[in-house]
């Protein structure tokens, strides 16, 4: 995540293969053996963001602005 983002990411269901907070099709396996979760977070600068992040290696695969 960029330094200007002040979003706080929380892994509510880390290490669970059936995550009730992830979007359909997630979590997915990461190459490190962890799980890639999709979570919503709020950034003061960018509003609501959808973050694709591994719960083990903490790698961020993608960040998207929430579309309404």
mmCIF file of C-alpha atoms in Angstrom:
data_model
loop_
_atom_site.group_PDB
_atom_site.id
_atom_site.type_symbol
_atom_site.label_atom_id
_atom_site.label_comp_id
_atom_site.label_asym_id
_atom_site.label_seq_id
_atom_site.Cartn_x
_atom_site.Cartn_y
_atom_site.Cartn_z
ATOM 1 C CA UNK A 1 0.000 0.000 0.000
ATOM 2 C CA UNK A 2 1.291 3.476 -0.772
ATOM 3 C CA UNK A 3 2.681 5.716 1.958
ATOM 4 C CA UNK A 4 -0.071 8.309 1.434
ATOM 5 C CA UNK A 5 -2.788 5.773 2.225
ATOM 6 C CA UNK A 6 -3.823 5.667 5.853
ATOM 7 C CA UNK A 7 -6.045 2.623 5.542
ATOM 8 C CA UNK A 8 -6.078 0.067 8.320
ATOM 9 C CA UNK A 9 -6.430 -3.534 7.159
ATOM 10 C CA UNK A 10 -7.811 -6.128 9.546
ATOM 11 C CA UNK A 11 -7.822 -9.841 8.795
ATOM 12 C CA UNK A 12 -11.052 -10.866 10.467
ATOM 13 C CA UNK A 13 -11.013 -14.442 9.168
ATOM 14 C CA UNK A 14 -7.346 -15.127 8.494
ATOM 15 C CA UNK A 15 -6.365 -18.716 7.727
ATOM 16 C CA UNK A 16 -9.972 -19.810 7.075
ATOM 17 C CA UNK A 17 -10.622 -21.367 3.670
ATOM 18 C CA UNK A 18 -14.307 -20.446 3.891
ATOM 19 C CA UNK A 19 -14.166 -16.764 4.743
ATOM 20 C CA UNK A 20 -17.590 -15.210 5.304
ATOM 21 C CA UNK A 21 -16.328 -11.648 4.699
ATOM 22 C CA UNK A 22 -14.603 -12.299 1.340
ATOM 23 C CA UNK A 23 -16.269 -11.780 -2.030
ATOM 24 C CA UNK A 24 -17.353 -14.785 -4.087
ATOM 25 C CA UNK A 25 -14.410 -16.930 -5.206
ATOM 26 C CA UNK A 26 -12.145 -15.916 -2.327
ATOM 27 C CA UNK A 27 -10.053 -16.639 -0.383
ATOM 28 C CA UNK A 28 -7.612 -18.081 -2.925
ATOM 29 C CA UNK A 29 -4.299 -19.838 -2.284
ATOM 30 C CA UNK A 30 -1.155 -17.706 -2.389
ATOM 31 C CA UNK A 31 2.178 -19.093 -3.625
ATOM 32 C CA UNK A 32 3.538 -18.748 -0.052
ATOM 33 C CA UNK A 33 0.893 -21.166 1.273
ATOM 34 C CA UNK A 34 -1.320 -18.486 2.824
ATOM 35 C CA UNK A 35 -4.742 -17.331 1.682
ATOM 36 C CA UNK A 36 -5.558 -14.234 -0.356
ATOM 37 C CA UNK A 37 -8.513 -12.480 1.260
ATOM 38 C CA UNK A 38 -10.607 -9.655 -0.172
ATOM 39 C CA UNK A 39 -11.505 -7.065 2.420
ATOM 40 C CA UNK A 40 -13.031 -3.618 2.451
ATOM 41 C CA UNK A 41 -11.246 -0.814 4.237
ATOM 42 C CA UNK A 42 -11.763 2.926 4.482
ATOM 43 C CA UNK A 43 -9.020 5.382 3.579
ATOM 44 C CA UNK A 44 -9.231 9.062 4.461
ATOM 45 C CA UNK A 45 -7.755 9.919 1.060
ATOM 46 C CA UNK A 46 -9.509 7.411 -1.206
ATOM 47 C CA UNK A 47 -12.770 6.380 0.495
ATOM 48 C CA UNK A 48 -13.780 2.726 0.519
ATOM 49 C CA UNK A 49 -11.183 0.392 -0.971
ATOM 50 C CA UNK A 50 -11.278 -3.320 -1.785
ATOM 51 C CA UNK A 51 -7.926 -4.891 -0.860
ATOM 52 C CA UNK A 52 -6.638 -8.273 -2.074
ATOM 53 C CA UNK A 53 -4.009 -9.333 0.506
ATOM 54 C CA UNK A 54 -2.367 -12.568 1.636
ATOM 55 C CA UNK A 55 -2.871 -13.399 5.309
ATOM 56 C CA UNK A 56 0.550 -15.082 5.587
ATOM 57 C CA UNK A 57 3.096 -13.044 3.583
ATOM 58 C CA UNK A 58 0.981 -9.836 3.729
ATOM 59 C CA UNK A 59 1.557 -9.207 -0.013
ATOM 60 C CA UNK A 60 -1.033 -6.879 -1.566
ATOM 61 C CA UNK A 61 -2.086 -8.265 -4.960
ATOM 62 C CA UNK A 62 -4.515 -5.477 -5.851
ATOM 63 C CA UNK A 63 -6.333 -2.454 -4.437
ATOM 64 C CA UNK A 64 -9.523 -1.228 -6.088
ATOM 65 C CA UNK A 65 -11.839 1.660 -5.342
ATOM 66 C CA UNK A 66 -15.314 0.463 -4.391
ATOM 67 C CA UNK A 67 -17.822 1.123 -7.152
ATOM 68 C CA UNK A 68 -21.387 2.023 -6.340
#
